[in-house]
Tab-separated table of C-alpha atoms and ligand atoms in Angstrom:
chain	number	residue	atom	x	y	z
K	1	UNK	CA	24.510	13.180	-20.081
K	2	UNK	CA	25.940	12.530	-23.585
K	3	UNK	CA	29.618	13.523	-23.596
K	4	UNK	CA	31.193	12.608	-26.941
K	5	UNK	CA	34.801	11.500	-27.100
K	6	UNK	CA	36.291	14.013	-29.568
K	7	UNK	CA	37.530	12.266	-32.704
K	8	UNK	CA	41.021	13.710	-32.178
K	9	UNK	CA	41.221	12.424	-28.567
K	10	UNK	CA	44.191	10.309	-27.544
K	11	UNK	CA	42.606	6.967	-26.642
K	12	UNK	CA	44.618	4.253	-24.902
K	13	UNK	CA	43.382	0.676	-25.223
K	14	UNK	CA	45.162	-1.321	-22.511
K	15	UNK	CA	45.105	-4.939	-23.702
K	16	UNK	CA	44.726	-4.165	-27.425
K	17	UNK	CA	45.975	-7.587	-28.586
K	18	UNK	CA	43.318	-9.591	-26.738
K	19	UNK	CA	39.760	-10.580	-27.627
K	20	UNK	CA	38.210	-7.439	-26.124
K	21	UNK	CA	41.016	-4.951	-26.791
K	22	UNK	CA	41.252	-5.826	-30.481
K	23	UNK	CA	37.478	-5.377	-30.813
K	24	UNK	CA	37.626	-1.979	-29.073
K	25	UNK	CA	40.408	-0.875	-31.459
K	26	UNK	CA	38.309	-2.050	-34.459
K	27	UNK	CA	35.286	-0.158	-33.144
K	28	UNK	CA	37.277	3.043	-32.530
K	29	UNK	CA	38.912	2.904	-35.976
K	30	UNK	CA	35.540	2.380	-37.625
K	31	UNK	CA	34.233	5.463	-35.782
K	32	UNK	CA	37.102	7.581	-37.120
K	33	UNK	CA	39.479	7.765	-34.142
K	34	UNK	CA	43.032	8.046	-35.391
K	35	UNK	CA	45.040	8.638	-32.227
K	36	UNK	CA	44.658	5.177	-30.706
K	37	UNK	CA	47.479	4.326	-28.310
K	38	UNK	CA	48.617	0.765	-27.694
K	39	UNK	CA	51.640	-0.917	-26.120
K	40	UNK	CA	52.680	-4.537	-26.426
K	41	UNK	CA	53.556	-6.631	-23.368
K	42	UNK	CA	57.188	-6.406	-24.349
K	43	UNK	CA	57.010	-2.605	-24.499
K	44	UNK	CA	55.105	-2.189	-21.238
K	45	UNK	CA	54.578	-4.569	-18.313
K	46	UNK	CA	51.245	-3.354	-16.965
K	47	UNK	CA	52.047	-4.926	-13.580
K	48	UNK	CA	54.946	-2.499	-13.093
K	49	UNK	CA	53.704	0.782	-11.587
K	50	UNK	CA	56.947	2.648	-12.347
K	51	UNK	CA	56.895	1.644	-16.002
K	52	UNK	CA	53.184	2.398	-16.336
K	53	UNK	CA	53.651	5.863	-14.788
K	54	UNK	CA	56.452	6.673	-17.246
K	55	UNK	CA	54.387	5.404	-20.196
K	56	UNK	CA	51.407	7.579	-19.175
K	57	UNK	CA	53.662	10.651	-18.671
K	58	UNK	CA	55.136	10.153	-22.140
K	59	UNK	CA	51.908	9.330	-23.963
K	60	UNK	CA	49.286	11.398	-22.101
K	61	UNK	CA	46.077	9.597	-23.075
K	62	UNK	CA	42.769	11.474	-22.723
K	63	UNK	CA	40.616	8.334	-22.536
K	64	UNK	CA	41.532	4.866	-21.270
K	65	UNK	CA	39.833	1.552	-21.981
K	66	UNK	CA	41.210	-0.734	-19.262
K	67	UNK	CA	40.482	-4.109	-20.863
K	68	UNK	CA	43.837	-5.794	-20.165
K	69	UNK	CA	44.233	-8.793	-17.896
K	70	UNK	CA	45.043	-12.437	-17.432
K	71	UNK	CA	41.877	-14.294	-18.472
K	72	UNK	CA	40.789	-17.833	-19.176
K	73	UNK	CA	38.105	-20.461	-18.843
K	74	UNK	CA	37.076	-22.624	-15.926
K	75	UNK	CA	40.166	-24.872	-15.999
K	76	UNK	CA	42.733	-22.058	-16.262
K	77	UNK	CA	40.960	-20.149	-13.485
K	78	UNK	CA	41.029	-23.077	-11.101
K	79	UNK	CA	44.584	-24.262	-11.856
K	80	UNK	CA	46.409	-20.901	-12.108
K	81	UNK	CA	44.878	-18.937	-9.203
K	82	UNK	CA	48.064	-17.000	-8.348
K	83	UNK	CA	48.431	-15.573	-11.858
K	84	UNK	CA	44.752	-14.716	-12.045
K	85	UNK	CA	44.719	-12.779	-8.781
K	86	UNK	CA	48.190	-11.196	-8.919
K	87	UNK	CA	48.310	-10.102	-12.557
K	88	UNK	CA	44.827	-8.659	-12.502
K	89	UNK	CA	45.133	-6.865	-9.157
K	90	UNK	CA	48.374	-5.273	-10.285
K	91	UNK	CA	47.192	-4.304	-13.781
K	92	UNK	CA	44.018	-2.683	-12.446
K	93	UNK	CA	45.968	-0.810	-9.765
K	94	UNK	CA	48.765	0.521	-11.969
K	95	UNK	CA	46.544	1.733	-14.810
K	96	UNK	CA	43.985	3.378	-12.507
K	97	UNK	CA	46.727	5.109	-10.481
K	98	UNK	CA	48.610	6.342	-13.571
K	99	UNK	CA	45.333	7.553	-15.113
K	100	UNK	CA	44.671	9.581	-11.965
K	101	UNK	CA	48.229	10.975	-11.842
K	102	UNK	CA	48.085	12.172	-15.434
K	103	UNK	CA	44.502	13.521	-15.142
K	104	UNK	CA	42.955	11.219	-17.746
K	105	UNK	CA	39.545	12.636	-18.775
K	106	UNK	CA	37.735	9.306	-18.447
K	107	UNK	CA	38.538	5.633	-17.861
K	108	UNK	CA	36.376	2.575	-18.491
K	109	UNK	CA	37.312	-0.519	-16.514
K	110	UNK	CA	36.062	-3.905	-17.653
K	111	UNK	CA	35.175	-6.542	-15.059
K	112	UNK	CA	33.339	-9.840	-15.451
K	113	UNK	CA	30.016	-11.374	-14.464
K	114	UNK	CA	31.890	-13.817	-12.184
K	115	UNK	CA	32.050	-11.003	-9.579
K	116	UNK	CA	28.529	-11.986	-8.473
K	117	UNK	CA	27.720	-14.625	-5.832
K	118	UNK	CA	27.490	-18.246	-7.001
K	119	UNK	CA	23.838	-18.390	-5.977
K	120	UNK	CA	22.801	-14.900	-7.089
K	121	UNK	CA	19.129	-14.413	-7.958
K	122	UNK	CA	18.673	-14.598	-11.754
K	123	UNK	CA	18.796	-12.445	-13.782
K	124	UNK	CA	21.612	-10.815	-11.805
K	125	UNK	CA	21.174	-7.136	-10.974
K	126	UNK	CA	24.121	-4.847	-10.236
K	127	UNK	CA	22.981	-4.603	-6.596
K	128	UNK	CA	23.851	-8.251	-5.934
K	129	UNK	CA	27.592	-7.581	-5.768
K	130	UNK	CA	29.053	-8.756	-2.422
K	131	UNK	CA	25.835	-10.316	-1.170
K	132	UNK	CA	27.073	-13.923	-0.955
K	133	UNK	CA	29.954	-16.384	-1.448
K	134	UNK	CA	31.687	-16.537	-4.845
K	135	UNK	CA	31.928	-19.492	-7.249
K	136	UNK	CA	35.037	-21.419	-6.059
K	137	UNK	CA	36.399	-22.198	-9.566
K	138	UNK	CA	36.992	-18.510	-10.243
K	139	UNK	CA	37.063	-16.746	-6.892
K	140	UNK	CA	40.648	-15.516	-7.368
K	141	UNK	CA	39.816	-13.795	-10.615
K	142	UNK	CA	36.523	-12.546	-9.182
K	143	UNK	CA	38.232	-10.983	-6.154
K	144	UNK	CA	40.653	-9.121	-8.457
K	145	UNK	CA	37.755	-7.970	-10.633
K	146	UNK	CA	35.794	-6.759	-7.577
K	147	UNK	CA	38.913	-4.875	-6.442
K	148	UNK	CA	38.949	-3.171	-9.854
K	149	UNK	CA	35.392	-1.901	-9.338
K	150	UNK	CA	36.313	-0.668	-5.867
K	151	UNK	CA	39.424	1.088	-7.230
K	152	UNK	CA	37.317	3.066	-9.699
K	153	UNK	CA	34.818	3.968	-6.980
K	154	UNK	CA	37.572	4.980	-4.532
K	155	UNK	CA	39.306	7.279	-7.040
K	156	UNK	CA	35.954	8.749	-8.022
K	157	UNK	CA	35.114	9.456	-4.362
K	158	UNK	CA	38.491	10.762	-3.231
K	159	UNK	CA	39.689	12.565	-6.362
K	160	UNK	CA	36.531	13.087	-8.438
K	161	UNK	CA	37.989	10.921	-11.251
K	162	UNK	CA	35.520	9.986	-13.992
K	163	UNK	CA	36.290	6.247	-13.804
K	164	UNK	CA	33.472	3.824	-14.656
K	165	UNK	CA	33.100	0.014	-14.553
K	166	UNK	CA	31.303	-2.293	-16.980
K	167	UNK	CA	30.606	-5.989	-16.178
K	168	UNK	CA	30.268	-8.108	-19.300
K	169	UNK	CA	28.823	-11.577	-19.477
K	170	UNK	CA	30.743	-14.461	-21.169
K	171	UNK	CA	32.307	-13.170	-24.400
K	172	UNK	CA	33.360	-14.728	-27.709
K	173	UNK	CA	34.374	-13.677	-31.215
K	174	UNK	CA	37.387	-13.084	-33.461
K	175	UNK	CA	40.782	-13.168	-31.716
K	176	UNK	CA	39.429	-15.458	-29.015
K	177	UNK	CA	41.703	-18.043	-27.403
K	178	UNK	CA	41.151	-21.485	-28.949
K	179	UNK	CA	43.702	-23.320	-26.797
K	180	UNK	CA	41.787	-26.088	-25.028
K	181	UNK	CA	43.712	-25.810	-21.741
K	182	UNK	CA	42.950	-22.125	-21.230
K	183	UNK	CA	39.964	-21.191	-23.400
K	184	UNK	CA	36.368	-20.493	-22.531
K	185	UNK	CA	33.654	-22.896	-23.583
K	186	UNK	CA	32.545	-21.378	-26.903
K	187	UNK	CA	35.942	-21.295	-28.649
K	188	UNK	CA	36.741	-24.692	-27.082
K	189	UNK	CA	33.622	-26.195	-28.661
K	190	UNK	CA	34.408	-24.677	-32.065
K	191	UNK	CA	37.898	-26.167	-31.922
K	192	UNK	CA	36.730	-29.584	-30.682
K	193	UNK	CA	33.997	-30.013	-33.312
K	194	UNK	CA	36.325	-28.715	-36.034
K	195	UNK	CA	39.166	-31.062	-35.025
K	196	UNK	CA	36.750	-34.023	-34.875
K	197	UNK	CA	35.492	-33.210	-38.368
K	198	UNK	CA	39.043	-32.916	-39.720
K	199	UNK	CA	40.147	-36.197	-38.177
K	200	UNK	CA	36.995	-38.076	-39.190
K	201	UNK	CA	35.953	-38.578	-35.551
K	202	UNK	CA	32.359	-38.350	-34.382
K	203	UNK	CA	32.580	-38.135	-30.555
K	204	UNK	CA	33.167	-34.701	-29.019
K	205	UNK	CA	33.877	-34.338	-25.330
K	206	UNK	CA	31.914	-31.696	-23.425
K	207	UNK	CA	33.091	-30.884	-19.905
K	208	UNK	CA	30.666	-31.249	-17.006
K	209	UNK	CA	27.007	-32.228	-17.146
K	210	UNK	CA	25.899	-29.790	-19.860
K	211	UNK	CA	23.269	-28.345	-17.499
K	212	UNK	CA	24.951	-25.041	-16.443
K	213	UNK	CA	23.322	-22.010	-18.002
K	214	UNK	CA	25.426	-19.275	-19.630
K	215	UNK	CA	24.838	-16.062	-21.562
K	216	UNK	CA	27.080	-15.155	-24.527
K	217	UNK	CA	27.826	-11.725	-25.966
K	218	UNK	CA	29.701	-11.167	-29.221
K	219	UNK	CA	32.813	-9.113	-28.567
K	220	UNK	CA	31.921	-6.565	-31.279
K	221	UNK	CA	28.722	-5.852	-29.361
K	222	UNK	CA	30.754	-5.480	-26.180
K	223	UNK	CA	33.146	-3.036	-27.886
K	224	UNK	CA	30.183	-1.029	-29.117
K	225	UNK	CA	28.756	-0.970	-25.573
K	226	UNK	CA	32.118	0.166	-24.144
K	227	UNK	CA	32.249	3.183	-26.484
K	228	UNK	CA	28.573	3.876	-25.763
K	229	UNK	CA	29.215	3.831	-22.014
K	230	UNK	CA	32.284	6.027	-22.339
K	231	UNK	CA	30.000	8.625	-23.914
K	232	UNK	CA	26.773	8.051	-22.025
K	233	UNK	CA	27.513	6.779	-18.511
K	234	UNK	CA	29.175	8.341	-15.519
K	235	UNK	CA	28.270	6.714	-12.241
K	236	UNK	CA	29.760	5.199	-9.125
K	237	UNK	CA	27.977	1.875	-9.708
K	238	UNK	CA	29.237	-0.711	-12.169
K	239	UNK	CA	26.866	-1.590	-15.027
K	240	UNK	CA	26.068	-4.990	-16.560
K	241	UNK	CA	26.649	-5.643	-20.278
K	242	UNK	CA	25.013	-8.645	-21.922
K	243	UNK	CA	22.073	-9.930	-23.905
K	244	UNK	CA	19.918	-10.990	-20.961
K	245	UNK	CA	19.355	-14.348	-22.719
K	246	UNK	CA	20.982	-17.623	-21.678
K	247	UNK	CA	21.048	-21.262	-22.724
K	248	UNK	CA	22.450	-24.502	-21.324
K	249	UNK	CA	25.935	-25.735	-22.220
K	250	UNK	CA	24.252	-28.738	-23.867
K	251	UNK	CA	22.155	-26.406	-26.050
K	252	UNK	CA	25.260	-24.382	-26.886
K	253	UNK	CA	27.164	-27.551	-27.833
K	254	UNK	CA	24.260	-28.605	-30.078
K	255	UNK	CA	24.302	-25.220	-31.812
K	256	UNK	CA	28.052	-25.400	-32.441
K	257	UNK	CA	27.723	-29.024	-33.593
K	258	UNK	CA	24.974	-28.087	-36.082
K	259	UNK	CA	27.190	-25.364	-37.580
K	260	UNK	CA	30.574	-27.112	-37.530
K	261	UNK	CA	30.080	-30.904	-37.622
K	262	UNK	CA	26.380	-31.903	-37.719
K	263	UNK	CA	26.948	-35.667	-37.537
K	264	UNK	CA	29.019	-35.495	-34.313
K	265	UNK	CA	27.922	-37.000	-30.987
K	266	UNK	CA	28.203	-35.185	-27.628
K	267	UNK	CA	29.955	-37.104	-24.836
K	268	UNK	CA	29.793	-35.516	-21.383
K	269	UNK	CA	32.845	-35.788	-19.114
K	270	UNK	CA	31.314	-35.315	-15.682
K	271	UNK	CA	34.703	-35.505	-13.980
K	272	UNK	CA	35.187	-31.902	-15.186
K	273	UNK	CA	33.632	-29.048	-13.178
K	274	UNK	CA	30.343	-27.347	-14.071
K	275	UNK	CA	31.193	-24.123	-12.289
K	276	UNK	CA	28.436	-21.738	-11.387
K	277	UNK	CA	24.970	-23.216	-12.158
K	278	UNK	CA	23.535	-20.118	-13.849
K	279	UNK	CA	24.833	-16.682	-14.762
K	280	UNK	CA	22.494	-14.434	-16.736
K	281	UNK	CA	22.716	-10.679	-16.320
K	282	UNK	CA	19.905	-8.228	-15.752
K	283	UNK	CA	20.740	-5.681	-18.444
K	284	UNK	CA	17.796	-3.347	-17.926
K	285	UNK	CA	19.996	-0.499	-16.683
K	286	UNK	CA	22.006	-0.541	-19.931
K	287	UNK	CA	18.905	-1.061	-22.089
K	288	UNK	CA	17.234	1.911	-20.401
K	289	UNK	CA	20.194	4.085	-21.411
K	290	UNK	CA	19.436	3.139	-25.037
K	291	UNK	CA	21.900	0.351	-25.850
K	292	UNK	CA	21.171	-3.207	-26.978
K	293	UNK	CA	23.242	-5.874	-28.788
K	294	UNK	CA	23.008	-6.564	-32.513
K	295	UNK	CA	24.322	-10.143	-32.899
K	296	UNK	CA	22.174	-13.191	-32.356
K	297	UNK	CA	24.080	-16.219	-31.135
K	298	UNK	CA	23.769	-18.281	-34.342
K	299	UNK	CA	25.226	-15.489	-36.484
K	300	UNK	CA	27.925	-14.917	-33.876
K	301	UNK	CA	28.960	-18.587	-33.859
K	302	UNK	CA	28.941	-18.775	-37.679
K	303	UNK	CA	31.110	-15.679	-38.132
K	304	UNK	CA	33.492	-16.728	-35.361
K	305	UNK	CA	33.858	-20.169	-36.946
K	306	UNK	CA	34.548	-18.515	-40.302
K	307	UNK	CA	37.254	-16.397	-38.650
K	308	UNK	CA	38.737	-19.514	-37.015
K	309	UNK	CA	38.918	-21.346	-40.361
K	310	UNK	CA	40.617	-18.366	-41.994
K	311	UNK	CA	43.186	-18.220	-39.185
K	312	UNK	CA	43.874	-21.954	-39.526
K	313	UNK	CA	44.427	-21.477	-43.274
K	314	UNK	CA	46.795	-18.531	-42.681
K	315	UNK	CA	48.789	-20.491	-40.120
K	316	UNK	CA	49.143	-23.526	-42.338
K	317	UNK	CA	50.268	-21.400	-45.293
K	318	UNK	CA	52.858	-19.715	-43.033
K	319	UNK	CA	54.041	-23.166	-41.902
K	320	UNK	CA	54.242	-24.216	-45.545
K	321	UNK	CA	56.356	-21.154	-46.371
K	322	UNK	CA	58.753	-21.720	-43.465
K	323	UNK	CA	59.182	-25.407	-44.412
K	324	UNK	CA	59.799	-24.583	-48.093
D	401	GFB	O1	33.505	-20.812	-20.449
D	401	GFB	P1	33.898	-21.539	-19.225
D	401	GFB	O2	35.269	-22.068	-19.166
D	401	GFB	O3	33.732	-20.576	-17.992
D	401	GFB	O4	32.910	-22.769	-18.988
D	401	GFB	P2	32.693	-20.173	-16.841
D	401	GFB	C1	31.516	-22.631	-19.044
D	401	GFB	C2	30.870	-23.996	-18.899
D	401	GFB	O5	31.144	-24.770	-20.064
D	401	GFB	C3	31.352	-24.832	-17.707
D	401	GFB	C4	31.580	-26.069	-19.681
D	401	GFB	O6	30.263	-25.501	-17.154
D	401	GFB	C5	32.306	-25.823	-18.350
D	401	GFB	O7	32.463	-27.036	-17.626
D	401	GFB	N1	32.414	-26.644	-20.751
D	401	GFB	C6	32.086	-27.724	-21.512
D	401	GFB	C7	33.633	-26.244	-21.136
D	401	GFB	N2	33.068	-28.054	-22.325
D	401	GFB	C8	34.056	-27.141	-22.127
D	401	GFB	C9	35.342	-26.962	-22.709
D	401	GFB	O8	35.794	-27.714	-23.571
D	401	GFB	N3	36.067	-25.900	-22.272
D	401	GFB	C10	35.604	-25.032	-21.318
D	401	GFB	N4	36.372	-23.997	-20.940
D	401	GFB	N5	34.405	-25.208	-20.719
D	401	GFB	C11	34.544	-18.443	-16.507
D	401	GFB	C12	35.335	-18.013	-15.331
D	401	GFB	O9	33.584	-19.264	-15.974
D	401	GFB	O10	33.852	-17.406	-17.176
D	401	GFB	C13	36.040	-16.759	-15.540
D	401	GFB	O11	36.172	-19.085	-14.927
D	401	GFB	C14	35.252	-15.716	-16.307
D	401	GFB	O12	36.423	-16.246	-14.314
D	401	GFB	C15	34.565	-16.311	-17.503
D	401	GFB	O13	34.312	-15.111	-15.472
D	401	GFB	C16	33.715	-15.322	-18.231
D	401	GFB	O14	31.530	-19.410	-17.398
D	401	GFB	O15	32.325	-21.334	-15.998
């Protein structure tokens, strides 16, 4: 079933500035693709069907990586439900519709492991979609992400479009969001331990009980899997992307502490939500196709922390220049 994306294909990465989109662009460049199409938010509001149609007519992509969206961690998901459902529903709808109208060769849509029921059997197989109630802290986002899967299936069934869906586990890596109000746990922990070290503090606050279990995939592995799936997968069903290995939030916090600020103490704030108790994906379908990740979590945390430090240094030198 291997169908290579020709190296001269016009490839649109919707959401190129984000964690995932920037990794997909890096991966495509490294593989020799030169006609990579991107559009900033200012150039194109992906929630506007008219604007998206015009952009597709003018730019005529052959392949589309639909990795754009409004995303965030547990707090952002539970406090900004309208943005999470509206933005994502609209973005998925406009890009899928415009891809159909302009006869895009293939589209890959990226969902999230929060589509599965809160009490799904672990590890979570693809078949468990829509078999039980969702986790309340992110049900708005999850509903939009489920709608994205259904959009791809509907266009495939009605029009024969080659639109596929991949469901990644929790992601992290360079270009992640380190803002504590909206970030996911891994970048939040890097920032908190780093800030404590800088300020000479030793207590670092961890939200919740520390007992929830999560799986983490480096975004460069995800980008590699997305290109692999574009070339090797064409099916109605969505497919899980992850490592198949999880750990508790406490264990994750200890790992980050050991790398960033070994003498720090963990303090659990149990007034903050835990979210879903466990979320580890069954990745046997993807493994059977011949793909597996390359990063282990320790290397991933170390390299992400290195990236974070470099960004901090760049920002402070820019501040220095603007103050001079
Ligand atoms: O990564 P996270 O925000 O998202 O939180 P989810 C994972 C776990 O880490 C939760 C705990 O149990 C949090 O309470 N945690 C501990 C922290 N300290 C912190 C912290 O400082 N910041 C954050 N953010 N968490 C999201 C969904 O769920 O996962 C999205 O809300 C999406 O919809 C995403 O699916 C992948 O794994 O709980």
